[in-house]
Coordinates of C-alpha atoms in Angstrom, one line a residue:
M291 CA -28.4 -38.4 -42.5
N292 CA -27.5 -35.0 -42.7
F293 CA -26.4 -33.3 -39.6
S294 CA -26.3 -29.9 -39.4
Q295 CA -25.4 -29.3 -35.9
S296 CA -22.6 -31.2 -35.6
N297 CA -21.3 -28.9 -33.2
E298 CA -24.2 -29.7 -30.8
E299 CA -23.7 -30.7 -27.0
F300 CA -25.8 -34.1 -28.0
L301 CA -26.1 -36.0 -30.9
P302 CA -30.2 -36.0 -32.5
W303 CA -30.4 -39.4 -31.1
N304 CA -29.5 -38.7 -28.0
H305 CA -31.1 -35.4 -27.2
P306 CA -32.8 -35.6 -23.5
D307 CA -35.9 -34.1 -25.3
N308 CA -36.2 -37.0 -27.9
V309 CA -39.9 -38.5 -26.1
L310 CA -38.2 -42.2 -27.9
S311 CA -34.8 -43.4 -26.7
Y312 CA -32.5 -44.8 -29.3
K313 CA -33.2 -48.3 -27.5
A314 CA -36.9 -47.8 -28.7
V315 CA -35.9 -47.2 -32.6
V316 CA -32.9 -49.9 -32.1
A317 CA -35.8 -52.5 -31.3
V318 CA -38.6 -51.2 -33.4
A319 CA -35.9 -51.5 -36.7
A320 CA -35.2 -55.4 -35.0
V321 CA -38.6 -55.9 -35.1
H322 CA -39.3 -54.0 -38.4
H323 CA -36.4 -55.9 -41.0
T324 CA -36.3 -59.7 -39.4
V325 CA -40.1 -60.0 -38.9
M326 CA -42.4 -57.5 -40.3
K327 CA -41.0 -56.2 -43.6
P328 CA -40.2 -60.4 -44.7
V329 CA -43.6 -61.8 -44.3
V330 CA -45.4 -58.7 -46.3
V331 CA -43.0 -58.8 -48.7
S332 CA -42.8 -62.6 -49.7
V333 CA -46.5 -62.5 -49.7
A334 CA -46.4 -58.9 -51.8
V335 CA -44.0 -60.9 -54.2
S336 CA -46.0 -64.2 -54.8
T337 CA -49.7 -62.4 -54.7
N338 CA -48.1 -59.8 -57.6
I339 CA -47.2 -62.7 -59.5
V340 CA -50.4 -64.6 -59.2
N341 CA -51.7 -61.1 -60.7
C342 CA -49.3 -60.6 -64.1
Q343 CA -50.5 -64.5 -64.7
V344 CA -53.5 -63.4 -64.6
F345 CA -54.5 -59.8 -66.5
R346 CA -51.5 -61.4 -69.0
R347 CA -54.6 -64.0 -69.7
Q348 CA -57.1 -61.9 -69.5
G349 CA -55.7 -59.7 -72.3
L350 CA -53.4 -57.0 -72.8
R351 CA -54.9 -54.9 -75.0
D352 CA -57.1 -53.7 -72.8
R353 CA -55.8 -51.1 -71.4
M354 CA -56.8 -51.5 -68.0
N355 CA -55.7 -55.2 -67.9
L356 CA -52.2 -53.8 -69.6
C357 CA -52.7 -51.2 -66.4
L358 CA -52.9 -53.3 -63.5
C359 CA -50.1 -55.8 -64.6
V360 CA -47.8 -53.2 -65.3
L361 CA -48.8 -52.3 -61.5
S362 CA -48.6 -55.6 -60.3
L363 CA -44.7 -55.6 -61.8
V364 CA -43.8 -52.7 -60.7
D365 CA -44.7 -53.1 -56.9
M366 CA -43.1 -57.1 -57.7
F367 CA -39.5 -54.7 -58.9
Y368 CA -40.5 -52.3 -55.4
L369 CA -41.1 -55.2 -52.9
T370 CA -38.2 -57.0 -54.4
F371 CA -35.3 -54.6 -54.9
S372 CA -36.4 -53.0 -50.9
M373 CA -35.4 -56.2 -49.8
V374 CA -31.9 -55.0 -50.5
F375 CA -32.1 -52.9 -47.4
T376 CA -33.5 -55.8 -45.1
A377 CA -30.5 -58.2 -46.4
S378 CA -28.0 -54.9 -45.3
Y379 CA -29.3 -54.8 -41.6
W380 CA -29.0 -58.6 -41.6
A381 CA -25.7 -57.6 -42.1
V382 CA -25.0 -55.4 -39.4
L383 CA -26.4 -58.5 -36.8
I384 CA -23.6 -60.7 -38.5
N385 CA -20.9 -58.3 -38.5
P386 CA -21.6 -55.0 -36.6
V387 CA -18.5 -53.5 -38.3
V388 CA -18.2 -54.6 -42.2
G389 CA -22.5 -54.7 -42.1
E390 CA -22.8 -51.0 -41.1
V391 CA -21.1 -49.8 -43.8
I392 CA -22.7 -51.8 -46.3
Y393 CA -26.2 -50.5 -44.5
Q394 CA -25.3 -47.3 -44.4
N395 CA -24.1 -47.4 -48.5
A396 CA -26.8 -48.9 -49.5
R397 CA -28.9 -46.5 -47.8
C398 CA -26.7 -43.1 -49.6
Y399 CA -26.3 -45.1 -53.1
L400 CA -29.6 -47.5 -54.0
M401 CA -32.1 -45.1 -52.4
G402 CA -32.5 -43.3 -55.6
V403 CA -33.5 -46.4 -57.4
N404 CA -36.0 -47.6 -54.5
Y405 CA -37.8 -44.0 -55.0
G406 CA -38.2 -44.2 -58.7
L407 CA -39.6 -47.5 -58.5
R408 CA -42.7 -46.8 -55.4
E409 CA -43.1 -42.7 -57.5
T410 CA -43.7 -45.2 -60.3
S411 CA -46.1 -47.3 -58.3
T412 CA -47.8 -43.8 -57.2
C413 CA -48.1 -42.9 -60.2
I414 CA -49.6 -45.3 -62.2
N415 CA -51.8 -45.6 -59.1
T416 CA -53.1 -41.9 -60.7
V417 CA -53.3 -43.1 -63.8
I418 CA -56.0 -45.8 -62.6
A419 CA -57.8 -43.2 -60.9
M420 CA -58.0 -41.0 -63.8
E421 CA -58.8 -43.3 -66.4
R422 CA -62.1 -44.8 -64.0
C423 CA -63.2 -40.9 -63.7
L424 CA -63.1 -40.6 -66.9
C425 CA -64.6 -43.5 -68.0
V426 CA -67.5 -42.5 -65.4
L427 CA -68.0 -39.2 -67.1
L428 CA -67.6 -39.6 -70.9
P429 CA -68.0 -43.2 -71.5
L430 CA -68.5 -43.2 -75.1
Q431 CA -66.0 -40.7 -75.6
A432 CA -62.8 -42.8 -73.2
K433 CA -62.2 -45.3 -75.4
T434 CA -61.3 -43.0 -78.2
L435 CA -59.2 -40.8 -75.9
V436 CA -57.5 -43.0 -74.3
S437 CA -56.5 -46.3 -76.1
T438 CA -54.3 -48.8 -75.5
R439 CA -51.1 -47.7 -77.1
T440 CA -51.6 -44.5 -75.4
M441 CA -51.6 -46.1 -72.5
G442 CA -48.6 -48.1 -73.0
I443 CA -46.4 -45.5 -74.2
L444 CA -47.5 -43.5 -70.8
L445 CA -46.5 -46.7 -68.9
V446 CA -43.1 -46.6 -70.6
A447 CA -42.6 -42.6 -69.8
I448 CA -44.3 -43.3 -66.4
A449 CA -41.6 -46.0 -65.3
I450 CA -38.4 -44.2 -67.1
S451 CA -39.0 -40.1 -65.9
M452 CA -39.3 -41.6 -62.6
Q453 CA -35.7 -43.0 -62.6
F454 CA -34.6 -40.1 -64.3
S455 CA -36.6 -38.2 -61.2
F456 CA -34.1 -39.5 -59.0
I457 CA -30.9 -39.9 -60.2
T458 CA -29.5 -37.2 -58.9
T459 CA -30.1 -39.2 -55.3
P460 CA -26.6 -40.9 -55.5
I461 CA -24.6 -38.9 -57.8
K462 CA -25.0 -35.5 -55.1
S463 CA -24.8 -38.1 -52.1
F464 CA -21.6 -38.9 -50.4
I465 CA -21.4 -40.6 -47.0
F466 CA -18.7 -41.0 -44.1
P467 CA -18.2 -42.2 -41.0
V468 CA -17.2 -39.3 -37.8
Y469 CA -16.0 -40.1 -34.7
D470 CA -17.4 -38.2 -32.3
G471 CA -15.2 -38.2 -29.1
A472 CA -17.3 -36.1 -26.9
S473 CA -19.8 -39.4 -26.1
N474 CA -17.3 -42.1 -27.6
E475 CA -19.5 -43.2 -31.0
T476 CA -19.1 -43.2 -34.5
W477 CA -21.6 -41.9 -37.0
W478 CA -22.5 -41.5 -39.8
K479 CA -22.9 -38.4 -42.0
L480 CA -24.1 -37.9 -45.2
T481 CA -23.8 -34.6 -47.4
L482 CA -23.6 -33.0 -51.0
A483 CA -20.1 -34.1 -52.7
D484 CA -17.5 -31.5 -53.3
S485 CA -19.0 -30.9 -57.4
W486 CA -22.2 -30.0 -56.0
Q487 CA -20.8 -27.9 -53.2
K488 CA -18.9 -25.7 -54.8
S489 CA -21.8 -25.3 -57.6
A490 CA -24.0 -22.7 -56.3
V491 CA -26.5 -24.1 -59.5
L492 CA -26.5 -27.6 -58.7
R493 CA -27.2 -26.5 -54.9
V494 CA -30.4 -24.8 -56.0
Y495 CA -31.2 -28.0 -57.9
D496 CA -31.0 -29.9 -55.4
K497 CA -33.3 -28.2 -53.3
I498 CA -36.0 -27.8 -56.0
D499 CA -35.5 -31.1 -57.0
D500 CA -35.8 -32.5 -53.4
T501 CA -38.8 -30.4 -52.3
I502 CA -41.1 -31.2 -55.5
M503 CA -40.1 -35.1 -56.1
L504 CA -40.4 -35.6 -52.0
V505 CA -42.8 -32.9 -50.7
V506 CA -45.0 -32.0 -53.6
F507 CA -45.7 -34.5 -56.0
P508 CA -45.9 -37.0 -53.4
I509 CA -49.3 -34.8 -52.1
L510 CA -50.2 -33.7 -55.1
T511 CA -50.7 -37.5 -56.6
F512 CA -52.1 -37.7 -53.0
I513 CA -55.3 -35.3 -53.9
L514 CA -55.4 -36.0 -57.6
V515 CA -56.1 -39.5 -56.5
S516 CA -58.4 -38.5 -53.3
G517 CA -60.6 -36.3 -56.0
A518 CA -60.6 -38.7 -59.0
T519 CA -62.1 -41.3 -56.8
A520 CA -64.8 -39.0 -54.9
I521 CA -65.5 -37.6 -58.3
T522 CA -66.0 -40.9 -59.9
V523 CA -68.2 -42.7 -56.8
V524 CA -70.1 -39.6 -56.7
S525 CA -70.4 -39.5 -60.5
L526 CA -71.1 -43.9 -60.7
R527 CA -74.0 -43.5 -57.9
A528 CA -75.8 -41.4 -60.1
A529 CA -75.8 -43.1 -63.4
I530 CA -76.6 -46.1 -62.0
L531 CA -79.7 -44.4 -60.2
W532 CA -80.8 -42.5 -63.6
R533 CA -80.4 -46.2 -65.1
Q534 CA -82.5 -47.9 -62.8
K535 CA -85.1 -45.3 -63.7
T536 CA -85.1 -44.9 -67.3
S537 CA -84.1 -49.2 -67.9
S538 CA -85.3 -52.0 -66.7
T539 CA -82.5 -54.6 -67.9
S540 CA -78.6 -53.6 -68.5
G541 CA -76.5 -54.8 -70.9
E542 CA -73.5 -57.4 -69.5
A543 CA -70.4 -55.3 -70.9
Q544 CA -72.1 -52.4 -68.8
V545 CA -72.6 -54.6 -65.6
Q546 CA -68.9 -55.7 -66.1
Q547 CA -67.3 -52.1 -66.3
V548 CA -69.8 -51.1 -63.4
A549 CA -68.1 -53.8 -61.7
L550 CA -64.7 -53.1 -62.5
T551 CA -64.8 -49.2 -61.7
K552 CA -66.6 -50.3 -58.3
M553 CA -63.8 -52.7 -58.1
L554 CA -60.8 -50.0 -58.6
V555 CA -62.4 -47.8 -56.9
V556 CA -62.2 -50.1 -53.5
V557 CA -58.1 -50.1 -54.9
S558 CA -58.2 -46.5 -54.9
C559 CA -59.2 -46.4 -51.0
F560 CA -56.9 -48.7 -50.8
F561 CA -54.0 -46.7 -52.1
I562 CA -55.3 -43.4 -50.1
A563 CA -55.1 -45.0 -46.7
G564 CA -51.6 -46.0 -47.6
K565 CA -50.3 -42.9 -48.4
V566 CA -52.4 -41.2 -45.5
P567 CA -49.3 -42.2 -42.7
M568 CA -46.5 -41.0 -45.2
I569 CA -48.1 -37.5 -46.1
S570 CA -49.0 -36.9 -42.0
V571 CA -44.9 -37.6 -41.5
T572 CA -44.1 -35.1 -44.5
V573 CA -46.3 -32.4 -43.5
A574 CA -45.8 -32.7 -39.7
R575 CA -41.5 -32.3 -40.7
I576 CA -42.7 -28.9 -42.4
V577 CA -44.8 -27.6 -39.5
Y578 CA -42.5 -28.7 -36.7
P579 CA -38.8 -29.0 -37.8
E580 CA -37.8 -30.6 -34.7
F581 CA -39.4 -33.6 -36.1
S582 CA -37.0 -34.4 -38.8
P583 CA -33.8 -36.6 -38.8
S584 CA -31.5 -33.8 -37.6
G585 CA -33.9 -32.4 -35.0
R586 CA -34.4 -32.8 -31.2
Q587 CA -37.3 -35.3 -32.2
C588 CA -35.1 -37.7 -34.7
N589 CA -35.7 -41.3 -32.7
L590 CA -40.0 -40.5 -33.2
H591 CA -39.4 -39.1 -36.6
R592 CA -37.2 -42.6 -37.7
V593 CA -40.0 -44.9 -36.1
C594 CA -43.2 -43.1 -37.7
E595 CA -41.2 -43.3 -41.0
M596 CA -40.5 -46.4 -41.1
L597 CA -44.1 -47.4 -40.4
A598 CA -45.0 -44.9 -43.1
R599 CA -43.3 -46.9 -45.8
Y600 CA -44.1 -50.3 -44.3
I601 CA -47.9 -49.0 -45.4
P602 CA -47.9 -49.3 -49.1
Y603 CA -45.4 -53.0 -48.7
I604 CA -49.4 -54.0 -47.2
Y605 CA -51.0 -52.1 -49.5
S606 CA -49.3 -54.0 -52.5
A607 CA -50.5 -57.4 -50.8
C608 CA -54.2 -56.7 -50.8
N609 CA -54.9 -55.5 -54.0
F610 CA -55.0 -59.2 -55.1
F611 CA -57.2 -59.7 -52.5
V612 CA -59.3 -57.2 -53.8
Y613 CA -59.3 -58.1 -57.3
Y614 CA -59.9 -61.8 -55.6
S615 CA -63.0 -61.1 -53.9
R616 CA -64.4 -58.0 -56.3
S617 CA -63.7 -59.9 -59.3
S618 CA -65.5 -63.2 -60.6
R619 CA -63.6 -63.4 -63.6
F620 CA -60.3 -63.2 -61.8
R621 CA -61.6 -65.8 -59.4
S622 CA -61.9 -67.7 -62.3
E623 CA -59.2 -67.0 -63.9
V624 CA -56.9 -67.7 -60.7
K625 CA -58.7 -71.3 -59.6
D626 CA -57.7 -72.2 -63.8
I627 CA -54.3 -71.4 -62.9
C628 CA -54.0 -73.6 -60.1
R629 CA -55.6 -76.0 -61.7
R630 CA -53.2 -76.1 -64.1
V631 CA -50.2 -76.5 -61.4
R632 CA -52.1 -78.8 -59.3
K633 CA -52.2 -81.2 -62.6
P634 CA -49.1 -82.7 -63.2
V635 CA -48.4 -83.2 -59.7
H636 CA -51.1 -85.3 -60.0
L637 CA -49.8 -86.8 -62.9
A638 CA -46.5 -87.6 -61.4
R639 CA -48.2 -89.2 -58.6
E640 CA -49.6 -91.7 -60.6
Q641 CA -46.3 -92.2 -62.5
N642 CA -44.9 -93.1 -59.3
S643 CA -47.5 -95.2 -58.8
G644 CA -47.1 -97.1 -61.7
R645 CA -50.2 -96.1 -63.2
G646 CA -48.0 -93.7 -65.8
D647 CA -47.4 -96.6 -68.5
L648 CA -51.2 -96.0 -70.3
T649 CA -50.0 -93.3 -72.2
G650 CA -52.7 -93.9 -75.7
K651 CA -54.8 -95.4 -73.5
T652 CA -58.3 -94.6 -72.3
F653 CA -60.5 -96.0 -69.2
T654 CA -62.5 -95.5 -66.4
Q655 CA -61.8 -96.0 -62.6
I656 CA -64.2 -98.3 -61.2
P657 CA -63.2 -98.4 -58.3
D658 CA -59.5 -95.8 -58.4
Y659 CA -57.3 -98.8 -57.8
L660 CA -59.1 -100.6 -60.2
P661 CA -58.8 -99.1 -64.3
V662 CA -61.3 -100.9 -66.6
Y663 CA -59.8 -100.7 -70.0
K664 CA -62.5 -99.3 -73.2

């Protein structure tokens, strides 16, 4: 945290104007890191592994399968990497002195990678929403305008550019403990490294970079996804009504595209709902500066930010259930994967029961315990 008001009588988290006490922040953080986050992340990582398998089986030559597979892969890495901070929090519970050093350094020097993965996921969701909007508005030209090869290059470019966008976060930051004699407390101060403080150009770049990537970019992607989804819903509804009036039948490919678009609209709606809390926290911080890590409402800001960052984890876990409920093809692939997983287990049980030495012989079980050879 960056505390510019180090000479104040009160430290931010102990300021009497706080609507939440520091004990409440500690309690929320404990529940978040020991219960809420591990449970959701374990579910989300597992379901995203299944997502990757399903879309790979369906074929990555289809640009939307490629998009959804890469989205699941990025979400899986993002969720797994975010557990580094939870693990460092557990280190604090085990050894408060050493654990605090690990926790604070992890937040300072590894958060940039986490931000990059998060915004990569955001960009891919934006691409999906824009692609569906393009398919509805220009159904005949969409495949020509955006090929699978182009989509693949775009996804790779997004992943690389987002990491480079946040590469300065660990480079420019420096964290160190500060002992406050008045309150008899030790707290951690985050500041710019000496090279950044001495360079006026780097300081200006730092402000621009933070403003663009942490404020402007999230709001812009939120607006793009919301707008594209709204246009897709209105245009799709109009197209369906027009087809119903002009034709009594619809082609199978057309029906599948409509079903796919409806499913992705639901995915985009979940994404929008998941982004609202974080956008609200960002706007509230701009409008009310005291609602910040160094303001008088420091504790309230920490809790709100913690919960706002938790919502995307839930969204990542929900994608699997949206795909499963809205796509019959996805359901059939998942069931087929489950059958393939259960089959080796079933064969192993037969071998363990003494019936596994019948290789090369066919038989009919009349009943189960008495095989009859043909």
